[in-house]
């Protein structure tokens, strides 16, 4: 209800368009334009974010190959949930955002695609980007996250570096202890 949010040093209130340009969001249940083909959808996203022809071709090829999404010329309405999730991930990555916000990004992904997403997430952070993601799979958070926050019913129970929050226990043990409080 109050406060200020800054993305890449810019106020969300004062400069909302500039902030949106450097953010990508991946929902747990992607709501895509089913009447489009995957190819048209990705090009639409590239148009929205002003990605050049050269970069869009390179990035679409890179990520569609990485996530084995070869059905780009089929209508999105024919895609399975996993294929839609892959398309949503590619559409988020294609404009090279500084901040990724992901809600349960691994839902519907096969093990190979999950591994590729984890690798992309690590590369993104190592290159100076940031990722906020929610997960109920604590092992994933434990392996991927530099910092973690445990939230229950809208209340922040604990946050900090993985080492600070976890201590000598597993993240699951910490979560279960806090859940019992």
JSON list of N, CA and C in Angstrom, two decimals, residues 67-143:
[
{"chain": "A", "resi": 67, "resn": "UNK", "atom": "N", "xyz": [15.52, -25.27, -25.88]},
{"chain": "A", "resi": 67, "resn": "UNK", "atom": "CA", "xyz": [14.36, -25.85, -25.22]},
{"chain": "A", "resi": 67, "resn": "UNK", "atom": "C", "xyz": [13.61, -26.84, -26.10]},
{"chain": "A", "resi": 68, "resn": "UNK", "atom": "N", "xyz": [14.20, -27.16, -27.26]},
{"chain": "A", "resi": 68, "resn": "UNK", "atom": "CA", "xyz": [13.65, -28.14, -28.18]},
{"chain": "A", "resi": 68, "resn": "UNK", "atom": "C", "xyz": [12.18, -27.84, -28.53]},
{"chain": "A", "resi": 69, "resn": "UNK", "atom": "N", "xyz": [11.92, -26.60, -28.82]},
{"chain": "A", "resi": 69, "resn": "UNK", "atom": "CA", "xyz": [10.59, -26.18, -29.25]},
{"chain": "A", "resi": 69, "resn": "UNK", "atom": "C", "xyz": [10.66, -25.95, -30.76]},
{"chain": "A", "resi": 70, "resn": "UNK", "atom": "N", "xyz": [10.41, -27.00, -31.51]},
{"chain": "A", "resi": 70, "resn": "UNK", "atom": "CA", "xyz": [10.54, -26.93, -32.97]},
{"chain": "A", "resi": 70, "resn": "UNK", "atom": "C", "xyz": [9.20, -26.65, -33.66]},
{"chain": "A", "resi": 71, "resn": "UNK", "atom": "N", "xyz": [8.13, -26.61, -32.89]},
{"chain": "A", "resi": 71, "resn": "UNK", "atom": "CA", "xyz": [6.80, -26.42, -33.45]},
{"chain": "A", "resi": 71, "resn": "UNK", "atom": "C", "xyz": [6.42, -24.95, -33.56]},
{"chain": "A", "resi": 72, "resn": "UNK", "atom": "N", "xyz": [7.38, -24.10, -33.87]},
{"chain": "A", "resi": 72, "resn": "UNK", "atom": "CA", "xyz": [7.13, -22.66, -33.87]},
{"chain": "A", "resi": 72, "resn": "UNK", "atom": "C", "xyz": [6.14, -22.22, -34.93]},
{"chain": "A", "resi": 73, "resn": "UNK", "atom": "N", "xyz": [5.93, -23.01, -35.96]},
{"chain": "A", "resi": 73, "resn": "UNK", "atom": "CA", "xyz": [5.01, -22.61, -37.02]},
{"chain": "A", "resi": 73, "resn": "UNK", "atom": "C", "xyz": [3.61, -23.22, -36.85]},
{"chain": "A", "resi": 74, "resn": "UNK", "atom": "N", "xyz": [3.41, -23.93, -35.76]},
{"chain": "A", "resi": 74, "resn": "UNK", "atom": "CA", "xyz": [2.10, -24.47, -35.43]},
{"chain": "A", "resi": 74, "resn": "UNK", "atom": "C", "xyz": [1.36, -23.46, -34.56]},
{"chain": "A", "resi": 75, "resn": "UNK", "atom": "N", "xyz": [0.02, -23.47, -34.61]},
{"chain": "A", "resi": 75, "resn": "UNK", "atom": "CA", "xyz": [-0.73, -22.56, -33.73]},
{"chain": "A", "resi": 75, "resn": "UNK", "atom": "C", "xyz": [-0.49, -22.92, -32.26]},
{"chain": "A", "resi": 76, "resn": "UNK", "atom": "N", "xyz": [-0.39, -21.91, -31.43]},
{"chain": "A", "resi": 76, "resn": "UNK", "atom": "CA", "xyz": [-0.17, -22.12, -30.00]},
{"chain": "A", "resi": 76, "resn": "UNK", "atom": "C", "xyz": [-1.29, -22.94, -29.39]},
{"chain": "A", "resi": 77, "resn": "UNK", "atom": "N", "xyz": [-2.49, -22.85, -29.96]},
{"chain": "A", "resi": 77, "resn": "UNK", "atom": "CA", "xyz": [-3.63, -23.63, -29.45]},
{"chain": "A", "resi": 77, "resn": "UNK", "atom": "C", "xyz": [-3.36, -25.13, -29.51]},
{"chain": "A", "resi": 78, "resn": "UNK", "atom": "N", "xyz": [-2.45, -25.56, -30.36]},
{"chain": "A", "resi": 78, "resn": "UNK", "atom": "CA", "xyz": [-2.14, -26.99, -30.48]},
{"chain": "A", "resi": 78, "resn": "UNK", "atom": "C", "xyz": [-1.02, -27.43, -29.51]},
{"chain": "A", "resi": 79, "resn": "UNK", "atom": "N", "xyz": [-0.44, -26.50, -28.76]},
{"chain": "A", "resi": 79, "resn": "UNK", "atom": "CA", "xyz": [0.67, -26.81, -27.87]},
{"chain": "A", "resi": 79, "resn": "UNK", "atom": "C", "xyz": [0.19, -27.46, -26.58]},
{"chain": "A", "resi": 80, "resn": "UNK", "atom": "N", "xyz": [1.00, -28.36, -26.04]},
{"chain": "A", "resi": 80, "resn": "UNK", "atom": "CA", "xyz": [0.76, -28.92, -24.71]},
{"chain": "A", "resi": 80, "resn": "UNK", "atom": "C", "xyz": [1.12, -27.86, -23.67]},
{"chain": "A", "resi": 81, "resn": "UNK", "atom": "N", "xyz": [0.81, -28.14, -22.40]},
{"chain": "A", "resi": 81, "resn": "UNK", "atom": "CA", "xyz": [1.17, -27.18, -21.34]},
{"chain": "A", "resi": 81, "resn": "UNK", "atom": "C", "xyz": [2.68, -26.97, -21.29]},
{"chain": "A", "resi": 82, "resn": "UNK", "atom": "N", "xyz": [3.44, -28.05, -21.40]},
{"chain": "A", "resi": 82, "resn": "UNK", "atom": "CA", "xyz": [4.90, -27.94, -21.38]},
{"chain": "A", "resi": 82, "resn": "UNK", "atom": "C", "xyz": [5.43, -27.10, -22.53]},
{"chain": "A", "resi": 83, "resn": "UNK", "atom": "N", "xyz": [4.85, -27.26, -23.71]},
{"chain": "A", "resi": 83, "resn": "UNK", "atom": "CA", "xyz": [5.28, -26.46, -24.87]},
{"chain": "A", "resi": 83, "resn": "UNK", "atom": "C", "xyz": [4.95, -24.99, -24.65]},
{"chain": "A", "resi": 84, "resn": "UNK", "atom": "N", "xyz": [3.78, -24.72, -24.08]},
{"chain": "A", "resi": 84, "resn": "UNK", "atom": "CA", "xyz": [3.41, -23.33, -23.79]},
{"chain": "A", "resi": 84, "resn": "UNK", "atom": "C", "xyz": [4.35, -22.73, -22.76]},
{"chain": "A", "resi": 85, "resn": "UNK", "atom": "N", "xyz": [4.75, -23.53, -21.77]},
{"chain": "A", "resi": 85, "resn": "UNK", "atom": "CA", "xyz": [5.67, -23.04, -20.76]},
{"chain": "A", "resi": 85, "resn": "UNK", "atom": "C", "xyz": [7.02, -22.72, -21.41]},
{"chain": "A", "resi": 86, "resn": "UNK", "atom": "N", "xyz": [7.48, -23.56, -22.31]},
{"chain": "A", "resi": 86, "resn": "UNK", "atom": "CA", "xyz": [8.73, -23.31, -23.02]},
{"chain": "A", "resi": 86, "resn": "UNK", "atom": "C", "xyz": [8.63, -22.02, -23.83]},
{"chain": "A", "resi": 87, "resn": "UNK", "atom": "N", "xyz": [7.50, -21.83, -24.52]},
{"chain": "A", "resi": 87, "resn": "UNK", "atom": "CA", "xyz": [7.31, -20.61, -25.32]},
{"chain": "A", "resi": 87, "resn": "UNK", "atom": "C", "xyz": [7.31, -19.37, -24.42]},
{"chain": "A", "resi": 88, "resn": "UNK", "atom": "N", "xyz": [6.67, -19.48, -23.26]},
{"chain": "A", "resi": 88, "resn": "UNK", "atom": "CA", "xyz": [6.65, -18.35, -22.32]},
{"chain": "A", "resi": 88, "resn": "UNK", "atom": "C", "xyz": [8.07, -18.03, -21.83]},
{"chain": "A", "resi": 89, "resn": "UNK", "atom": "N", "xyz": [8.85, -19.06, -21.59]},
{"chain": "A", "resi": 89, "resn": "UNK", "atom": "CA", "xyz": [10.24, -18.87, -21.14]},
{"chain": "A", "resi": 89, "resn": "UNK", "atom": "C", "xyz": [11.05, -18.20, -22.24]},
{"chain": "A", "resi": 90, "resn": "UNK", "atom": "N", "xyz": [10.93, -18.70, -23.46]},
{"chain": "A", "resi": 90, "resn": "UNK", "atom": "CA", "xyz": [11.66, -18.11, -24.58]},
{"chain": "A", "resi": 90, "resn": "UNK", "atom": "C", "xyz": [11.25, -16.65, -24.78]},
{"chain": "A", "resi": 91, "resn": "UNK", "atom": "N", "xyz": [9.95, -16.37, -24.68]},
{"chain": "A", "resi": 91, "resn": "UNK", "atom": "CA", "xyz": [9.48, -14.99, -24.88]},
{"chain": "A", "resi": 91, "resn": "UNK", "atom": "C", "xyz": [10.00, -14.07, -23.78]},
{"chain": "A", "resi": 92, "resn": "UNK", "atom": "N", "xyz": [10.25, -14.62, -22.60]},
{"chain": "A", "resi": 92, "resn": "UNK", "atom": "CA", "xyz": [10.80, -13.81, -21.52]},
{"chain": "A", "resi": 92, "resn": "UNK", "atom": "C", "xyz": [12.29, -13.55, -21.73]},
{"chain": "A", "resi": 93, "resn": "UNK", "atom": "N", "xyz": [12.99, -14.51, -22.27]},
{"chain": "A", "resi": 93, "resn": "UNK", "atom": "CA", "xyz": [14.44, -14.39, -22.44]},
{"chain": "A", "resi": 93, "resn": "UNK", "atom": "C", "xyz": [14.84, -13.61, -23.69]},
{"chain": "A", "resi": 94, "resn": "UNK", "atom": "N", "xyz": [13.97, -13.60, -24.68]},
{"chain": "A", "resi": 94, "resn": "UNK", "atom": "CA", "xyz": [14.34, -13.09, -26.01]},
{"chain": "A", "resi": 94, "resn": "UNK", "atom": "C", "xyz": [14.70, -11.60, -26.01]},
{"chain": "A", "resi": 95, "resn": "UNK", "atom": "N", "xyz": [14.20, -10.84, -25.07]},
{"chain": "A", "resi": 95, "resn": "UNK", "atom": "CA", "xyz": [14.56, -9.41, -25.05]},
{"chain": "A", "resi": 95, "resn": "UNK", "atom": "C", "xyz": [15.65, -9.09, -24.01]},
{"chain": "A", "resi": 96, "resn": "UNK", "atom": "N", "xyz": [16.25, -10.13, -23.45]},
{"chain": "A", "resi": 96, "resn": "UNK", "atom": "CA", "xyz": [17.37, -9.98, -22.52]},
{"chain": "A", "resi": 96, "resn": "UNK", "atom": "C", "xyz": [17.06, -9.01, -21.38]},
{"chain": "A", "resi": 97, "resn": "UNK", "atom": "N", "xyz": [16.02, -9.31, -20.57]},
{"chain": "A", "resi": 97, "resn": "UNK", "atom": "CA", "xyz": [15.67, -8.42, -19.47]},
{"chain": "A", "resi": 97, "resn": "UNK", "atom": "C", "xyz": [16.71, -8.47, -18.36]},
{"chain": "A", "resi": 98, "resn": "UNK", "atom": "N", "xyz": [16.74, -7.42, -17.57]},
{"chain": "A", "resi": 98, "resn": "UNK", "atom": "CA", "xyz": [17.65, -7.40, -16.42]},
{"chain": "A", "resi": 98, "resn": "UNK", "atom": "C", "xyz": [17.02, -8.11, -15.22]},
{"chain": "A", "resi": 99, "resn": "UNK", "atom": "N", "xyz": [15.68, -8.10, -15.17]},
{"chain": "A", "resi": 99, "resn": "UNK", "atom": "CA", "xyz": [14.96, -8.73, -14.06]},
{"chain": "A", "resi": 99, "resn": "UNK", "atom": "C", "xyz": [13.96, -9.73, -14.62]},
{"chain": "A", "resi": 100, "resn": "UNK", "atom": "N", "xyz": [14.06, -10.96, -14.15]},
{"chain": "A", "resi": 100, "resn": "UNK", "atom": "CA", "xyz": [13.09, -12.01, -14.48]},
{"chain": "A", "resi": 100, "resn": "UNK", "atom": "C", "xyz": [12.24, -12.28, -13.23]},
{"chain": "A", "resi": 101, "resn": "UNK", "atom": "N", "xyz": [10.94, -12.31, -13.41]},
{"chain": "A", "resi": 101, "resn": "UNK", "atom": "CA", "xyz": [10.03, -12.67, -12.33]},
{"chain": "A", "resi": 101, "resn": "UNK", "atom": "C", "xyz": [9.30, -13.92, -12.79]},
{"chain": "A", "resi": 102, "resn": "UNK", "atom": "N", "xyz": [9.45, -15.00, -12.03]},
{"chain": "A", "resi": 102, "resn": "UNK", "atom": "CA", "xyz": [8.91, -16.29, -12.46]},
{"chain": "A", "resi": 102, "resn": "UNK", "atom": "C", "xyz": [8.10, -16.93, -11.34]},
{"chain": "A", "resi": 103, "resn": "UNK", "atom": "N", "xyz": [6.93, -17.40, -11.69]},
{"chain": "A", "resi": 103, "resn": "UNK", "atom": "CA", "xyz": [6.06, -18.09, -10.75]},
{"chain": "A", "resi": 103, "resn": "UNK", "atom": "C", "xyz": [6.07, -19.58, -11.11]},
{"chain": "A", "resi": 104, "resn": "UNK", "atom": "N", "xyz": [6.68, -20.39, -10.27]},
{"chain": "A", "resi": 104, "resn": "UNK", "atom": "CA", "xyz": [6.78, -21.84, -10.49]},
{"chain": "A", "resi": 104, "resn": "UNK", "atom": "C", "xyz": [7.19, -22.15, -11.94]},
{"chain": "A", "resi": 105, "resn": "UNK", "atom": "N", "xyz": [8.35, -21.68, -12.37]},
{"chain": "A", "resi": 105, "resn": "UNK", "atom": "CA", "xyz": [8.73, -21.79, -13.78]},
{"chain": "A", "resi": 105, "resn": "UNK", "atom": "C", "xyz": [8.98, -23.20, -14.28]},
{"chain": "A", "resi": 106, "resn": "UNK", "atom": "N", "xyz": [9.15, -24.17, -13.39]},
{"chain": "A", "resi": 106, "resn": "UNK", "atom": "CA", "xyz": [9.49, -25.53, -13.81]},
{"chain": "A", "resi": 106, "resn": "UNK", "atom": "C", "xyz": [8.26, -26.41, -14.03]},
{"chain": "A", "resi": 107, "resn": "UNK", "atom": "N", "xyz": [7.06, -25.89, -13.71]},
{"chain": "A", "resi": 107, "resn": "UNK", "atom": "CA", "xyz": [5.84, -26.67, -13.87]},
{"chain": "A", "resi": 107, "resn": "UNK", "atom": "C", "xyz": [5.63, -26.99, -15.35]},
{"chain": "A", "resi": 108, "resn": "UNK", "atom": "N", "xyz": [5.48, -28.26, -15.65]},
{"chain": "A", "resi": 108, "resn": "UNK", "atom": "CA", "xyz": [5.21, -28.68, -17.02]},
{"chain": "A", "resi": 108, "resn": "UNK", "atom": "C", "xyz": [6.44, -28.92, -17.87]},
{"chain": "A", "resi": 109, "resn": "UNK", "atom": "N", "xyz": [7.62, -28.63, -17.33]},
{"chain": "A", "resi": 109, "resn": "UNK", "atom": "CA", "xyz": [8.84, -28.82, -18.12]},
{"chain": "A", "resi": 109, "resn": "UNK", "atom": "C", "xyz": [9.40, -30.23, -17.92]},
{"chain": "A", "resi": 110, "resn": "UNK", "atom": "N", "xyz": [9.94, -30.78, -19.00]},
{"chain": "A", "resi": 110, "resn": "UNK", "atom": "CA", "xyz": [10.62, -32.07, -18.91]},
{"chain": "A", "resi": 110, "resn": "UNK", "atom": "C", "xyz": [11.98, -31.85, -18.24]},
{"chain": "A", "resi": 111, "resn": "UNK", "atom": "N", "xyz": [12.63, -32.92, -17.80]},
{"chain": "A", "resi": 111, "resn": "UNK", "atom": "CA", "xyz": [13.91, -32.77, -17.08]},
{"chain": "A", "resi": 111, "resn": "UNK", "atom": "C", "xyz": [15.00, -32.04, -17.89]},
{"chain": "A", "resi": 112, "resn": "UNK", "atom": "N", "xyz": [15.06, -32.25, -19.19]},
{"chain": "A", "resi": 112, "resn": "UNK", "atom": "CA", "xyz": [16.08, -31.58, -20.00]},
{"chain": "A", "resi": 112, "resn": "UNK", "atom": "C", "xyz": [15.81, -30.08, -20.05]},
{"chain": "A", "resi": 113, "resn": "UNK", "atom": "N", "xyz": [14.56, -29.70, -20.30]},
{"chain": "A", "resi": 113, "resn": "UNK", "atom": "CA", "xyz": [14.21, -28.27, -20.34]},
{"chain": "A", "resi": 113, "resn": "UNK", "atom": "C", "xyz": [14.41, -27.63, -18.97]},
{"chain": "A", "resi": 114, "resn": "UNK", "atom": "N", "xyz": [14.10, -28.35, -17.89]},
{"chain": "A", "resi": 114, "resn": "UNK", "atom": "CA", "xyz": [14.32, -27.83, -16.54]},
{"chain": "A", "resi": 114, "resn": "UNK", "atom": "C", "xyz": [15.80, -27.54, -16.32]},
{"chain": "A", "resi": 115, "resn": "UNK", "atom": "N", "xyz": [16.64, -28.43, -16.76]},
{"chain": "A", "resi": 115, "resn": "UNK", "atom": "CA", "xyz": [18.09, -28.23, -16.60]},
{"chain": "A", "resi": 115, "resn": "UNK", "atom": "C", "xyz": [18.55, -27.01, -17.39]},
{"chain": "A", "resi": 116, "resn": "UNK", "atom": "N", "xyz": [18.04, -26.87, -18.63]},
{"chain": "A", "resi": 116, "resn": "UNK", "atom": "CA", "xyz": [18.43, -25.71, -19.45]},
{"chain": "A", "resi": 116, "resn": "UNK", "atom": "C", "xyz": [17.96, -24.41, -18.80]},
{"chain": "A", "resi": 117, "resn": "UNK", "atom": "N", "xyz": [16.76, -24.43, -18.23]},
{"chain": "A", "resi": 117, "resn": "UNK", "atom": "CA", "xyz": [16.26, -23.22, -17.56]},
{"chain": "A", "resi": 117, "resn": "UNK", "atom": "C", "xyz": [17.14, -22.89, -16.35]},
{"chain": "A", "resi": 118, "resn": "UNK", "atom": "N", "xyz": [17.51, -23.88, -15.58]},
{"chain": "A", "resi": 118, "resn": "UNK", "atom": "CA", "xyz": [18.39, -23.65, -14.43]},
{"chain": "A", "resi": 118, "resn": "UNK", "atom": "C", "xyz": [19.72, -23.05, -14.88]},
{"chain": "A", "resi": 119, "resn": "UNK", "atom": "N", "xyz": [20.27, -23.58, -15.97]},
{"chain": "A", "resi": 119, "resn": "UNK", "atom": "CA", "xyz": [21.52, -23.04, -16.51]},
{"chain": "A", "resi": 119, "resn": "UNK", "atom": "C", "xyz": [21.35, -21.59, -16.95]},
{"chain": "A", "resi": 120, "resn": "UNK", "atom": "N", "xyz": [20.23, -21.29, -17.64]},
{"chain": "A", "resi": 120, "resn": "UNK", "atom": "CA", "xyz": [19.95, -19.91, -18.08]},
{"chain": "A", "resi": 120, "resn": "UNK", "atom": "C", "xyz": [19.82, -18.98, -16.89]},
{"chain": "A", "resi": 121, "resn": "UNK", "atom": "N", "xyz": [19.16, -19.46, -15.84]},
{"chain": "A", "resi": 121, "resn": "UNK", "atom": "CA", "xyz": [18.98, -18.64, -14.64]},
{"chain": "A", "resi": 121, "resn": "UNK", "atom": "C", "xyz": [20.33, -18.31, -14.00]},
{"chain": "A", "resi": 122, "resn": "UNK", "atom": "N", "xyz": [21.20, -19.30, -13.90]},
{"chain": "A", "resi": 122, "resn": "UNK", "atom": "CA", "xyz": [22.52, -19.08, -13.30]},
{"chain": "A", "resi": 122, "resn": "UNK", "atom": "C", "xyz": [23.33, -18.11, -14.15]},
{"chain": "A", "resi": 123, "resn": "UNK", "atom": "N", "xyz": [23.32, -18.30, -15.47]},
{"chain": "A", "resi": 123, "resn": "UNK", "atom": "CA", "xyz": [24.04, -17.41, -16.39]},
{"chain": "A", "resi": 123, "resn": "UNK", "atom": "C", "xyz": [23.51, -15.98, -16.28]},
{"chain": "A", "resi": 124, "resn": "UNK", "atom": "N", "xyz": [22.20, -15.84, -16.18]},
{"chain": "A", "resi": 124, "resn": "UNK", "atom": "CA", "xyz": [21.57, -14.53, -16.09]},
{"chain": "A", "resi": 124, "resn": "UNK", "atom": "C", "xyz": [22.07, -13.79, -14.84]},
{"chain": "A", "resi": 125, "resn": "UNK", "atom": "N", "xyz": [22.09, -14.48, -13.72]},
{"chain": "A", "resi": 125, "resn": "UNK", "atom": "CA", "xyz": [22.54, -13.85, -12.46]},
{"chain": "A", "resi": 125, "resn": "UNK", "atom": "C", "xyz": [24.04, -13.58, -12.49]},
{"chain": "A", "resi": 126, "resn": "UNK", "atom": "N", "xyz": [24.80, -14.52, -13.04]},
{"chain": "A", "resi": 126, "resn": "UNK", "atom": "CA", "xyz": [26.25, -14.32, -13.12]},
{"chain": "A", "resi": 126, "resn": "UNK", "atom": "C", "xyz": [26.61, -13.14, -14.00]},
{"chain": "A", "resi": 127, "resn": "UNK", "atom": "N", "xyz": [25.73, -12.80, -14.96]},
{"chain": "A", "resi": 127, "resn": "UNK", "atom": "CA", "xyz": [25.98, -11.67, -15.86]},
{"chain": "A", "resi": 127, "resn": "UNK", "atom": "C", "xyz": [25.46, -10.36, -15.28]},
{"chain": "A", "resi": 128, "resn": "UNK", "atom": "N", "xyz": [24.98, -10.38, -14.03]},
{"chain": "A", "resi": 128, "resn": "UNK", "atom": "CA", "xyz": [24.53, -9.15, -13.38]},
{"chain": "A", "resi": 128, "resn": "UNK", "atom": "C", "xyz": [23.02, -8.96, -13.34]},
{"chain": "A", "resi": 129, "resn": "UNK", "atom": "N", "xyz": [22.27, -9.90, -13.89]},
{"chain": "A", "resi": 129, "resn": "UNK", "atom": "CA", "xyz": [20.81, -9.82, -13.85]},
{"chain": "A", "resi": 129, "resn": "UNK", "atom": "C", "xyz": [20.29, -10.31, -12.51]},
{"chain": "A", "resi": 130, "resn": "UNK", "atom": "N", "xyz": [18.98, -10.17, -12.31]},
{"chain": "A", "resi": 130, "resn": "UNK", "atom": "CA", "xyz": [18.34, -10.62, -11.07]},
{"chain": "A", "resi": 130, "resn": "UNK", "atom": "C", "xyz": [17.12, -11.45, -11.43]},
{"chain": "A", "resi": 131, "resn": "UNK", "atom": "N", "xyz": [16.80, -12.38, -10.56]},
{"chain": "A", "resi": 131, "resn": "UNK", "atom": "CA", "xyz": [15.63, -13.23, -10.74]},
{"chain": "A", "resi": 131, "resn": "UNK", "atom": "C", "xyz": [14.89, -13.34, -9.43]},
{"chain": "A", "resi": 132, "resn": "UNK", "atom": "N", "xyz": [13.58, -13.11, -9.48]},
{"chain": "A", "resi": 132, "resn": "UNK", "atom": "CA", "xyz": [12.69, -13.43, -8.37]},
{"chain": "A", "resi": 132, "resn": "UNK", "atom": "C", "xyz": [11.87, -14.60, -8.85]},
{"chain": "A", "resi": 133, "resn": "UNK", "atom": "N", "xyz": [11.89, -15.71, -8.11]},
{"chain": "A", "resi": 133, "resn": "UNK", "atom": "CA", "xyz": [11.02, -16.80, -8.52]},
{"chain": "A", "resi": 133, "resn": "UNK", "atom": "C", "xyz": [10.46, -17.51, -7.31]},
{"chain": "A", "resi": 134, "resn": "UNK", "atom": "N", "xyz": [9.23, -17.98, -7.48]},
{"chain": "A", "resi": 134, "resn": "UNK", "atom": "CA", "xyz": [8.59, -18.73, -6.41]},
{"chain": "A", "resi": 134, "resn": "UNK", "atom": "C", "xyz": [8.66, -20.20, -6.76]},
{"chain": "A", "resi": 135, "resn": "UNK", "atom": "N", "xyz": [8.81, -21.00, -5.72]},
{"chain": "A", "resi": 135, "resn": "UNK", "atom": "CA", "xyz": [8.83, -22.45, -5.91]},
{"chain": "A", "resi": 135, "resn": "UNK", "atom": "C", "xyz": [8.40, -23.12, -4.62]},
{"chain": "A", "resi": 136, "resn": "UNK", "atom": "N", "xyz": [7.76, -24.26, -4.79]},
{"chain": "A", "resi": 136, "resn": "UNK", "atom": "CA", "xyz": [7.45, -25.10, -3.64]},
{"chain": "A", "resi": 136, "resn": "UNK", "atom": "C", "xyz": [8.44, -26.26, -3.55]},
{"chain": "A", "resi": 137, "resn": "UNK", "atom": "N", "xyz": [9.35, -26.33, -4.50]},
{"chain": "A", "resi": 137, "resn": "UNK", "atom": "CA", "xyz": [10.38, -27.37, -4.52]},
{"chain": "A", "resi": 137, "resn": "UNK", "atom": "C", "xyz": [11.63, -26.78, -3.87]},
{"chain": "A", "resi": 138, "resn": "UNK", "atom": "N", "xyz": [11.78, -27.02, -2.60]},
{"chain": "A", "resi": 138, "resn": "UNK", "atom": "CA", "xyz": [12.83, -26.37, -1.83]},
{"chain": "A", "resi": 138, "resn": "UNK", "atom": "C", "xyz": [14.23, -26.77, -2.27]},
{"chain": "A", "resi": 139, "resn": "UNK", "atom": "N", "xyz": [14.39, -27.98, -2.79]},
{"chain": "A", "resi": 139, "resn": "UNK", "atom": "CA", "xyz": [15.70, -28.41, -3.29]},
{"chain": "A", "resi": 139, "resn": "UNK", "atom": "C", "xyz": [16.15, -27.54, -4.45]},
{"chain": "A", "resi": 140, "resn": "UNK", "atom": "N", "xyz": [15.20, -27.12, -5.29]},
{"chain": "A", "resi": 140, "resn": "UNK", "atom": "CA", "xyz": [15.52, -26.25, -6.42]},
{"chain": "A", "resi": 140, "resn": "UNK", "atom": "C", "xyz": [16.01, -24.90, -5.90]},
{"chain": "A", "resi": 141, "resn": "UNK", "atom": "N", "xyz": [15.29, -24.34, -4.93]},
{"chain": "A", "resi": 141, "resn": "UNK", "atom": "CA", "xyz": [15.69, -23.07, -4.34]},
{"chain": "A", "resi": 141, "resn": "UNK", "atom": "C", "xyz": [17.07, -23.19, -3.69]},
{"chain": "A", "resi": 142, "resn": "UNK", "atom": "N", "xyz": [17.27, -24.29, -3.01]},
{"chain": "A", "resi": 142, "resn": "UNK", "atom": "CA", "xyz": [18.54, -24.50, -2.30]},
{"chain": "A", "resi": 142, "resn": "UNK", "atom": "C", "xyz": [19.71, -24.55, -3.27]},
{"chain": "A", "resi": 143, "resn": "UNK", "atom": "N", "xyz": [19.52, -25.16, -4.43]},
{"chain": "A", "resi": 143, "resn": "UNK", "atom": "CA", "xyz": [20.60, -25.31, -5.40]},
{"chain": "A", "resi": 143, "resn": "UNK", "atom": "C", "xyz": [20.81, -24.06, -6.25]}
]
